[in-house]
mmCIF file of C-alpha atoms in Angstrom:
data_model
loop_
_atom_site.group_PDB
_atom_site.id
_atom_site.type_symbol
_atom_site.label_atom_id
_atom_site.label_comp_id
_atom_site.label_asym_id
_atom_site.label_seq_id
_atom_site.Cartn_x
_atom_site.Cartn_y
_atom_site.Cartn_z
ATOM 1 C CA UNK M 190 21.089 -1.711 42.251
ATOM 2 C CA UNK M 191 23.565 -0.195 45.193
ATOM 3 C CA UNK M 192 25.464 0.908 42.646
ATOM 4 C CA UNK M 193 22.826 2.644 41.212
ATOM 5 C CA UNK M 194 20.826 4.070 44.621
ATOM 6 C CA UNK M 195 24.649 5.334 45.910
ATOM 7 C CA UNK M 196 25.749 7.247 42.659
ATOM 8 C CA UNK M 197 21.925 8.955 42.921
ATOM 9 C CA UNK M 198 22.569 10.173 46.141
ATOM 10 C CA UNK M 199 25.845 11.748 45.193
ATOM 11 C CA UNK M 200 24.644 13.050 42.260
ATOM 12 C CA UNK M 201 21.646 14.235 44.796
ATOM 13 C CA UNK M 202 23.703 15.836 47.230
ATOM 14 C CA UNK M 203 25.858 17.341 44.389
ATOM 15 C CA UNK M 204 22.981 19.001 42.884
ATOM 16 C CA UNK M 205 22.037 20.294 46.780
ATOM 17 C CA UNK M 206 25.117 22.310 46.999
ATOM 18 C CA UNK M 207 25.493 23.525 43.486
ATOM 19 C CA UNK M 208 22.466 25.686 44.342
ATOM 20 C CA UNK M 209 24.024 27.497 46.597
ATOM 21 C CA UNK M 210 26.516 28.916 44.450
ATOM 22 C CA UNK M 211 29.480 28.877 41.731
ATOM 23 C CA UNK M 212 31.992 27.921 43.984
ATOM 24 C CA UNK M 213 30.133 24.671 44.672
ATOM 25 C CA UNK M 214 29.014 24.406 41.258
ATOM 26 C CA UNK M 215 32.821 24.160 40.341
ATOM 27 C CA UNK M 216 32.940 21.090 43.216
ATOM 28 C CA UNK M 217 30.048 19.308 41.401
ATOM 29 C CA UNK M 218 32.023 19.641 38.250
ATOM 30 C CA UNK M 219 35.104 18.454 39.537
ATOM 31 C CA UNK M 220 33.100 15.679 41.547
ATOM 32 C CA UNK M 221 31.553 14.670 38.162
ATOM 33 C CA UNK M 222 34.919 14.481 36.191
ATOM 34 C CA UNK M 223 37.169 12.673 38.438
ATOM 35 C CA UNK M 224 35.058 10.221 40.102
ATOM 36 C CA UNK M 225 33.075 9.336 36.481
ATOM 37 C CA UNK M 226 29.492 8.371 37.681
ATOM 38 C CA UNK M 227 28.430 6.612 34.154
ATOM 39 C CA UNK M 228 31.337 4.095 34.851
ATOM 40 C CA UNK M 229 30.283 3.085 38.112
ATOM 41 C CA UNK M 230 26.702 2.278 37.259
ATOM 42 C CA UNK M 231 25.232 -0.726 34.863
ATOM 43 C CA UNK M 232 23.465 0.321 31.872
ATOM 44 C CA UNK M 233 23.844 3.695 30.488
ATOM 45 C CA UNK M 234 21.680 5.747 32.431
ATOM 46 C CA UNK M 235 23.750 8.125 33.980
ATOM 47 C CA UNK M 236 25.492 8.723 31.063
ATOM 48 C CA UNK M 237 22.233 9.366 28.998
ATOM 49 C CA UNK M 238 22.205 12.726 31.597
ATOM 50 C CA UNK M 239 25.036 14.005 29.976
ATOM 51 C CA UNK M 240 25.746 15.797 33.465
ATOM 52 C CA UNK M 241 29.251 17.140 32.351
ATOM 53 C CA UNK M 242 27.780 19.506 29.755
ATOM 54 C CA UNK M 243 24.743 20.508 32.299
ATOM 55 C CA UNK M 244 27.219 20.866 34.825
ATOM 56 C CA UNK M 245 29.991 22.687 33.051
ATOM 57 C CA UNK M 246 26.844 25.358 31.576
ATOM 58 C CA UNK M 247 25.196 26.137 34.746
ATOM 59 C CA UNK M 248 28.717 26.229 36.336
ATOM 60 C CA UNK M 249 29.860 29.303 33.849
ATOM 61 C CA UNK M 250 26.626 30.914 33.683
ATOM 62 C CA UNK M 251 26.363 30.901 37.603
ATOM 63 C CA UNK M 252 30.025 32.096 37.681
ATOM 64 C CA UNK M 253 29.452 34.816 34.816
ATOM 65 C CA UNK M 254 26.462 36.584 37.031
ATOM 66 C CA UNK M 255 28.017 36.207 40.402
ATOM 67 C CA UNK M 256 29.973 39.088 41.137
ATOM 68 C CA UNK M 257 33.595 37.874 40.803
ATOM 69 C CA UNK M 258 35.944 39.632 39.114
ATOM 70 C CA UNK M 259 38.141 38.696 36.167
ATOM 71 C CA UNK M 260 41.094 38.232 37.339
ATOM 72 C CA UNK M 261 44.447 38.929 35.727
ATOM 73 C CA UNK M 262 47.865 37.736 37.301
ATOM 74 C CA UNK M 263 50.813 36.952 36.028
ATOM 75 C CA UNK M 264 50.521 33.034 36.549
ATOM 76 C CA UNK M 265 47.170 33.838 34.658
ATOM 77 C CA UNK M 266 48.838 35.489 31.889
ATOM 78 C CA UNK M 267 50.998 32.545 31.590
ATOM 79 C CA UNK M 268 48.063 29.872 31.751
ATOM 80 C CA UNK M 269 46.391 32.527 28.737
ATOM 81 C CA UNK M 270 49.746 32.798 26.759
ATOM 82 C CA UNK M 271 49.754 28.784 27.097
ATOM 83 C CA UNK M 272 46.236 28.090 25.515
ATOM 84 C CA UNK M 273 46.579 30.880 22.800
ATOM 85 C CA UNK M 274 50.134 28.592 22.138
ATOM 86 C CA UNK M 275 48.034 25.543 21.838
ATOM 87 C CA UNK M 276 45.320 27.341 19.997
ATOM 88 C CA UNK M 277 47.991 28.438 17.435
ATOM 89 C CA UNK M 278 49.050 24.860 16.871
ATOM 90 C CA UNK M 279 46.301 23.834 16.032
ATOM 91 C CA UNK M 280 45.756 25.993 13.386
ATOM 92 C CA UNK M 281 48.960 25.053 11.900
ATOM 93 C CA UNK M 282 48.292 21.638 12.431
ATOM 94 C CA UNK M 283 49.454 18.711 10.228
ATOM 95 C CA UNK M 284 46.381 16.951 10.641
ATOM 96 C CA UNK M 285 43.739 20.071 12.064
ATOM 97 C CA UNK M 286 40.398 18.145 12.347
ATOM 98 C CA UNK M 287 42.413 15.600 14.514
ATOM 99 C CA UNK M 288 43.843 18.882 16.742
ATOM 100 C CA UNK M 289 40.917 20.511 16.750
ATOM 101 C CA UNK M 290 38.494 17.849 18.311
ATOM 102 C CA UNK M 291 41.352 17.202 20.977
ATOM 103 C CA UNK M 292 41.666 21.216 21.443
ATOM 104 C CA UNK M 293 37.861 21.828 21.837
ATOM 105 C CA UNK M 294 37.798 19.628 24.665
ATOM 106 C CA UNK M 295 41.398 20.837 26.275
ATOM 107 C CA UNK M 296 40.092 24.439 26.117
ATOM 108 C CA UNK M 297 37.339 23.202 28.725
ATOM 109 C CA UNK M 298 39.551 22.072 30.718
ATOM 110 C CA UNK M 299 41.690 25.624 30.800
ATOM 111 C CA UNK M 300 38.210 27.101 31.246
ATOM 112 C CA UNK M 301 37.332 25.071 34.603
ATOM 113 C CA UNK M 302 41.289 25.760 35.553
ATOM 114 C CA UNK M 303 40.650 29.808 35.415
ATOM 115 C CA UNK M 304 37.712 29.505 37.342
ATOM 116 C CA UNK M 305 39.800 27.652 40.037
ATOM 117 C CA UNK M 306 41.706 30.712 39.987
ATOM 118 C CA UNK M 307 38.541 33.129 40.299
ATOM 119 C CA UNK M 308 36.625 30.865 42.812
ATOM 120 C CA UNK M 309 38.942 29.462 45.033
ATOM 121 C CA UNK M 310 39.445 32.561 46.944
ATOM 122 C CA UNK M 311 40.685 31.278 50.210
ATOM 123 C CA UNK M 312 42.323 28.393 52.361
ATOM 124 C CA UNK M 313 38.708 26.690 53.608
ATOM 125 C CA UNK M 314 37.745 26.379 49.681
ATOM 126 C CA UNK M 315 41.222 25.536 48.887
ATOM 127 C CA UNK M 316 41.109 22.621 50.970
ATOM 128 C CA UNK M 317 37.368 21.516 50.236
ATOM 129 C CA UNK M 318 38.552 21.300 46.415
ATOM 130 C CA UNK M 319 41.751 19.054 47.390
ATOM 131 C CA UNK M 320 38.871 17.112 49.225
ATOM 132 C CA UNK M 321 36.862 16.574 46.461
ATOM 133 C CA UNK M 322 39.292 15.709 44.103
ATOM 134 C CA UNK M 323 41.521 13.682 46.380
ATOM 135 C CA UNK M 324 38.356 11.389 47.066
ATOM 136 C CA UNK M 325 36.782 11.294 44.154
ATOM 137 C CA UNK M 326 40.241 9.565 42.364
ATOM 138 C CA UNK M 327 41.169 7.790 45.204
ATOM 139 C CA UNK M 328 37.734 6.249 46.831
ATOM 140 C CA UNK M 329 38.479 3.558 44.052
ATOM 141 C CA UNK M 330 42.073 3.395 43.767
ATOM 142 C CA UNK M 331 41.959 3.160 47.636
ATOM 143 C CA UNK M 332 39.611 0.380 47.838
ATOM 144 C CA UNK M 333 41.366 -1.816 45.347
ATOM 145 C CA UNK M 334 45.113 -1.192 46.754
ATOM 146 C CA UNK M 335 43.461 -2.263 50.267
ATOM 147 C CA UNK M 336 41.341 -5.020 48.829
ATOM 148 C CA UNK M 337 44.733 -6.275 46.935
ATOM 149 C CA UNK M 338 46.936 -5.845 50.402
ATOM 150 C CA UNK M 339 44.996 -8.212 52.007
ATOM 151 C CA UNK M 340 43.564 -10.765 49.521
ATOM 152 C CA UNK M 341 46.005 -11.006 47.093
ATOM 153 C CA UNK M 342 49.333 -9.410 49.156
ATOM 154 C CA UNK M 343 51.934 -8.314 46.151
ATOM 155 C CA UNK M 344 49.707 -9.879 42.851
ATOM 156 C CA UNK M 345 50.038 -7.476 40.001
ATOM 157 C CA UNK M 346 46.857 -4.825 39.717
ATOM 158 C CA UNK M 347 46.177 -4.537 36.129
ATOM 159 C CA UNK M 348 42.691 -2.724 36.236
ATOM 160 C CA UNK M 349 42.399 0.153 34.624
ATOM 161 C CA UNK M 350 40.943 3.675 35.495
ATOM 162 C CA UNK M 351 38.230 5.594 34.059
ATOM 163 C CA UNK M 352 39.843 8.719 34.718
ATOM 164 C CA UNK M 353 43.719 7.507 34.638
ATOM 165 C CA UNK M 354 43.996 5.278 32.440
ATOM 166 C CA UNK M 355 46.282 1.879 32.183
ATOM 167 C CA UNK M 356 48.351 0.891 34.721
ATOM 168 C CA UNK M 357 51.064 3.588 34.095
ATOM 169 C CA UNK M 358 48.520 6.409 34.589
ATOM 170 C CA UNK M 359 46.955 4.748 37.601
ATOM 171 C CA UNK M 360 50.696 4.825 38.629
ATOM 172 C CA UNK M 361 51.489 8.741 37.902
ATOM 173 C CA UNK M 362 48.072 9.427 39.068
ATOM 174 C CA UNK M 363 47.912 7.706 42.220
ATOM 175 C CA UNK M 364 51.616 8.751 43.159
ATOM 176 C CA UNK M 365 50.309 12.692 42.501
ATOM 177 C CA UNK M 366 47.145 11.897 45.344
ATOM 178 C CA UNK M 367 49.926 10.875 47.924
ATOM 179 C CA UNK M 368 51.158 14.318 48.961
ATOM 180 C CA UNK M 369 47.123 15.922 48.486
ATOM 181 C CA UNK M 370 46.229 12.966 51.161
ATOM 182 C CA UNK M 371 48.638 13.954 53.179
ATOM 183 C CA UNK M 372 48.340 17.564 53.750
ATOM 184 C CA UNK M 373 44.734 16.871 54.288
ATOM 185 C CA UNK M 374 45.686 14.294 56.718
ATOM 186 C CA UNK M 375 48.367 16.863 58.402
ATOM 187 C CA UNK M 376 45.360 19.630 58.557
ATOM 188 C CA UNK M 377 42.957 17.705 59.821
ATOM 189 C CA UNK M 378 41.340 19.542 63.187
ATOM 190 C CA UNK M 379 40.099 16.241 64.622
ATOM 191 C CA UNK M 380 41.883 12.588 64.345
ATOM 192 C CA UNK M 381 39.470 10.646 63.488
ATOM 193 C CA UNK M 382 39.582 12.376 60.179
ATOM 194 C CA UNK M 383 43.494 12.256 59.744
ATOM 195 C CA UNK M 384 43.078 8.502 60.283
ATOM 196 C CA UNK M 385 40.684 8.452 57.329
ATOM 197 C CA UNK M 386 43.425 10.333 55.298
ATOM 198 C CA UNK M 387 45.755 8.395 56.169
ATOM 199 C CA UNK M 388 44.069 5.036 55.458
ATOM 200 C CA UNK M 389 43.211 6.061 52.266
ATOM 201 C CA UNK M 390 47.153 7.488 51.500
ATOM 202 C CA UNK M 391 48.332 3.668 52.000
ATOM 203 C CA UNK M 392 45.206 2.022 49.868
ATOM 204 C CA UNK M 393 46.340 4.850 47.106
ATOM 205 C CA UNK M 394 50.078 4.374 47.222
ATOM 206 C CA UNK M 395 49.554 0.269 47.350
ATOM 207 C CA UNK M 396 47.683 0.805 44.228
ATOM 208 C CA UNK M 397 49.903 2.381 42.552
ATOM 209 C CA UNK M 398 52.597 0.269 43.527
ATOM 210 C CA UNK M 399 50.711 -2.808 42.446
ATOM 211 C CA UNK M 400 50.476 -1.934 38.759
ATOM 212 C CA UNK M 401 54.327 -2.935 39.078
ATOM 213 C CA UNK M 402 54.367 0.028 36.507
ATOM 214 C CA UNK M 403 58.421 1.499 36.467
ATOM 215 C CA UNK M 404 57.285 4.944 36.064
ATOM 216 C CA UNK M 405 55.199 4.534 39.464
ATOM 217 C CA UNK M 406 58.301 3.132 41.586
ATOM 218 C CA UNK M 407 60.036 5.825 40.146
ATOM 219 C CA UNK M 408 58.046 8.463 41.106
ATOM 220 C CA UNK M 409 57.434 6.814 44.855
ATOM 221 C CA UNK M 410 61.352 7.616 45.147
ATOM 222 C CA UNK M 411 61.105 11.258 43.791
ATOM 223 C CA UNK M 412 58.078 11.658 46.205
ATOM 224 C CA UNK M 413 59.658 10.304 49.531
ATOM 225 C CA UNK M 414 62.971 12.170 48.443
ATOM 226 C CA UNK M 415 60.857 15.375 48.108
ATOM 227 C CA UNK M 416 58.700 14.788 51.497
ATOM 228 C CA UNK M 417 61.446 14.540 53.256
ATOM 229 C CA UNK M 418 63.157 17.581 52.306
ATOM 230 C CA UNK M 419 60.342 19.568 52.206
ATOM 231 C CA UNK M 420 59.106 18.329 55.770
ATOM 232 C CA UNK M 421 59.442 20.775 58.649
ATOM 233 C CA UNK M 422 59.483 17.414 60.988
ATOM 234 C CA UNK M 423 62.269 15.515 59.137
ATOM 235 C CA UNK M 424 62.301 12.284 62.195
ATOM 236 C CA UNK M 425 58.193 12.164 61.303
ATOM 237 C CA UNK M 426 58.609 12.314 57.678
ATOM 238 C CA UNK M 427 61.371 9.581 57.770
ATOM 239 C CA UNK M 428 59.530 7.266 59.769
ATOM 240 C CA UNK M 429 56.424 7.458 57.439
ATOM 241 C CA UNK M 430 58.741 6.747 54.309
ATOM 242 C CA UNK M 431 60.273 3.938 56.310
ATOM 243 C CA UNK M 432 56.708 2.691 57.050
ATOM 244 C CA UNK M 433 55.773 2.747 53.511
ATOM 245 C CA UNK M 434 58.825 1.136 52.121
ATOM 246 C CA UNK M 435 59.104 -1.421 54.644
ATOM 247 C CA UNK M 436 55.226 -2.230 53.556
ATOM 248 C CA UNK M 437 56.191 -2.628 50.110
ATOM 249 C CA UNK M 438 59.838 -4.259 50.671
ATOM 250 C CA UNK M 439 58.093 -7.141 52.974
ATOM 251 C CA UNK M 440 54.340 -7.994 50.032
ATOM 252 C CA UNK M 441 55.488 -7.558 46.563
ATOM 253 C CA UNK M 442 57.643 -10.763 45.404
ATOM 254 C CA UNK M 443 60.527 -11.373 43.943
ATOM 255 C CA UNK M 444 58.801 -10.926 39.913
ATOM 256 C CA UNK M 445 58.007 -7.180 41.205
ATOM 257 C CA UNK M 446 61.485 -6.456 41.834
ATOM 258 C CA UNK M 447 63.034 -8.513 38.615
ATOM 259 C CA UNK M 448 61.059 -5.625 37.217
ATOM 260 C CA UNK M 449 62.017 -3.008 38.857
ATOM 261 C CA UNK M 450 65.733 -4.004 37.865
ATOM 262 C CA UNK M 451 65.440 -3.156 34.441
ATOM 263 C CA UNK M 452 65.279 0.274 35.322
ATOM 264 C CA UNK M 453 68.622 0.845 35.664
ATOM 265 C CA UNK M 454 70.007 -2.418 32.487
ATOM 266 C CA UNK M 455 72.418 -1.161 30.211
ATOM 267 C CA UNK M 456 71.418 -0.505 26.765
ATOM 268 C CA UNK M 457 71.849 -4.358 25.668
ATOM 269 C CA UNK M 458 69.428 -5.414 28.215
ATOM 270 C CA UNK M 459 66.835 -2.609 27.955
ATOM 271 C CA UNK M 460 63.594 -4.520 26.694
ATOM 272 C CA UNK M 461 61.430 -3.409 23.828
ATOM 273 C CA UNK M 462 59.123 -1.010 25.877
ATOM 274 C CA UNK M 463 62.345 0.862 27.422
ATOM 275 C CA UNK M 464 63.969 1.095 24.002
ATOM 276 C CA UNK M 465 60.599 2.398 22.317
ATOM 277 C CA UNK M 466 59.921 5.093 24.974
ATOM 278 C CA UNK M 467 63.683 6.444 24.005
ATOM 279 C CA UNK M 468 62.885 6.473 20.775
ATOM 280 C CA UNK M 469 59.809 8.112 20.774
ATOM 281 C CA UNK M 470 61.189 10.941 22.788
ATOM 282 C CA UNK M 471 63.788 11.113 19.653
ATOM 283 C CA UNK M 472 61.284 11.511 17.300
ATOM 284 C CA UNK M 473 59.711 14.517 19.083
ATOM 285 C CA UNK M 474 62.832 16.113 19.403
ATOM 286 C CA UNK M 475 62.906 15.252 14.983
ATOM 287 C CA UNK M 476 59.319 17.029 14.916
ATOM 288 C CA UNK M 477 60.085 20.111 17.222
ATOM 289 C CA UNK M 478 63.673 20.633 15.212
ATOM 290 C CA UNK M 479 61.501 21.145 12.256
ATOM 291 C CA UNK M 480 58.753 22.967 13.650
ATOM 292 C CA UNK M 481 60.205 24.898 16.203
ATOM 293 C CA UNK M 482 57.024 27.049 17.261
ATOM 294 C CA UNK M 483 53.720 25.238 16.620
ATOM 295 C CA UNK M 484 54.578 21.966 16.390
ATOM 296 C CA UNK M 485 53.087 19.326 14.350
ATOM 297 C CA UNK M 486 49.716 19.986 15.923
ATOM 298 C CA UNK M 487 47.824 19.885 19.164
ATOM 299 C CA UNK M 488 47.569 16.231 20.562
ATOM 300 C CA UNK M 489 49.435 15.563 16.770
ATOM 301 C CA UNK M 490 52.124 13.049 18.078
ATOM 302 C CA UNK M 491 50.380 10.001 16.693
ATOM 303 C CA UNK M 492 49.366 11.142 13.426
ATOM 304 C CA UNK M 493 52.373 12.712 12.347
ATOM 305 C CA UNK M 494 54.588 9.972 13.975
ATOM 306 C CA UNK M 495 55.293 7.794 10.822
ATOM 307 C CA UNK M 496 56.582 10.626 9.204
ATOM 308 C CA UNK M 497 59.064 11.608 11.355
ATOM 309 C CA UNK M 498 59.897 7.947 12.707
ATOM 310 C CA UNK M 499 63.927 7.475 12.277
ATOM 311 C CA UNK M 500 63.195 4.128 12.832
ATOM 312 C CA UNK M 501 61.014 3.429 9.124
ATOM 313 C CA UNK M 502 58.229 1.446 11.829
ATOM 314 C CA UNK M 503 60.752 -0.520 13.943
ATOM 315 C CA UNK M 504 58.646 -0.084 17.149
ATOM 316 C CA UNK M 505 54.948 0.393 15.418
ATOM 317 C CA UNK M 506 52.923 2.899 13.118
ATOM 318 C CA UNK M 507 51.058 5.816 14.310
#
C-alpha cells in the first residue's frame, strides 16, 4: 500500500509539472522510463495506464506547438545519418519482422534524444535532466548497495534491474551514474545537497561493485583513471578514488577477488563465459565481413547467429 500511495504521488507531481510545459513534459518522460513505476507497485495497475505512450504523445504534441525551432547541427546530422543507417538495416534485414519490432521502439528513443537537443536549451535544464535521470536509476540501486554495505558487507548482489538489466548491466549502468552524481554533487549551491549526492554516489558504486560482475570492476578502473585526469583538483580527486577503493579493498572477500583474477588468466584458464564473449565478438566480425553496410539486421545478432557461428553451437544456439 506505500508502495502504491508513493508511486501516486510521483506520478501526481509528474503530471503537475508536465502542465507547465514541453520541457517538463520531457522530465516526466524520462522520470517514467528510468525509474519504471509498474515495477515498483503490486498488481498491474500502473501498468494498465500505459503512461509511456500518454506521456511520450502529449510530450511531442506539446513540443510540436511550442515555439521551438527545429534544430539542425552537425552532431544532429550525425544522430539523423545514424537512425536512417539503422532504418536501412532493417530493411535489408535477415530476419525484418524481428528488426522491425526492435526498430519501432529504438526510433522512440532517437525521437525523445532530439528533443533533448531542442529542449534542453541551457545549463539550469541541463542539470534538472541529469537530476532526474541520475535519481530515478539510482534511488534503487542506491538503496540496495547501502542496504548490502551494512547488512550483508561484501555478499554478492544478484538482483536485477528493471531498467538495466542482470547484474552486468546493473554494473555498466551504475558505473555510468558515478560521474552524473558527481558533477551534481560538485555543483551543488548548498551542502546539504552535495552530501545527498554524494551518499547516493557510494550506495550506486557499492552496487555495482556487488554484482562482482568483471565488466563493472573494469569500468570502476577506467572511471577513477579518467576522474583523475580530467579533475582540475587532482589531490581531491585522488583522495576520493582512494576512499572508494579502500571501501571496496577492506568488504568484499576473498571469492570477489578470485573473480576478479580471471580477468587477466591466460587463454588455458579463461572460463567458459570469457571464452564465449571472444567468440561472439568473432562472429560479428564473420557477419559484418559479409555484410559490410547493413548488417544482418537491426537488433539481428541472435537470429542470424547460428549461421554465422564458426563454432557449429560450441557455446549455444541463437
Amino acid at each position: 500500500m506505500l508502495r502504491n500511495i508513493f508511486v501516486a504521488l510521483l506520478i501526481a507531481i509528474g503530471v503537475f509539472y508536465a502542465a507547465q510545459g514541453p520541457f517538463y513534459a520531457l522530465l516526466f518522460y524520462l522520470w517514467n522510463a528510468y525509474f519504471r513505476p509498474e515495477q515498483w507497485v503490486w498488481g498491474d495497475t500502473v501498468g494498465a495506464l500505459n503512461l509511456s505512450l500518454i506521456i511520450g504523445i502529449y510530450l511531442v504534441a506539446t513540443a510540436l506547438l511550442s515555439a521551438r525551432g527545429f534544430r539542425m547541427t552537425a552532431r544532429t546530422v550525425l544522430l539523423f545519418a545514424f537512425f536512417a543507417q539503422t532504418f536501412v538495416s532493417t530493411l535489408f534485414s535477415e530476419h525484418f519482422y524481428w528488426s522491425w519490432m526492435y526498430w519501432v521502439e529504438f526510433a522512440k528513443v532517437m525521437l525523445v534524444s532530439y528533443l533533448i537537443v531542442v529542449l534542453v536549451n541551457d545549463r539550469r535544464r541541463f542539470r534538472l535532466m541529469l537530476l532526474v535521470v541520475a535519481y530515478s536509476v539510482g534511488f534503487e540501486c542506491a538503496k540496495e548497495g547501502w542496504a548490502q554495505l551494512l547488512l550483508n558487507p561484501g555478499g554478492q548482489n544478484n538482483n536485477i534491474s528493471p531498467f538495466l538489466g542482470d547484474n552486468n548491466g546493473v554494473a555498466l549502468g551504475t558505473m555510468m551514474l558515478i560521474p552524473i552524481f558527481g558533477a551534481l554533487a560538485r555543483t551543488a549551491k548548498r551542502r546539504p545537497e552535495a552530501f545527498v549526492h554524494w551518499f547516493f554516489l557510494v550506495g550506486v558504486f557499492m552496487r555495482g561493485i556487488t554484482t562482482y560482475s568483471r565488466g563493472g570492476f573494469v569500468s570502476a578502473g577506467v572511471l577513477g583513471l579518467f576522474s583523475f585526469y580530467r579533475s582540475p583538483h587532482k589531490i581531491r580527486a585522488l583522495v576520493g578514488i582512494a576512499v572508494l577503493a579502500a571501501l571496496v579493498s577492506s568488504v568484499m572477500p576473498q571469492s570477489f577477488w578470485d573473480r576478479m583474477g580471471t580477468i587477466t588468466a591466460s587463454s588455458e584458464e579463461r572460463d567458459k563465459s570469457t571464452s564465449g564473449r571472444l567468440h561472439y565478438w568473432e562472429v560479428a566480425q564473420v557477419m559484418a565481413r559479409a555484410k559490410p553496410y547493413a548488417g544482418v539486421g537491426f537488433n539481428g545478432f541472435e537470429r542470424s547467429y547460428d549461421t554465422y557461428d564458426t563454432a557449429q553451437g560450441a557455446f549455444g544456439r541463437r
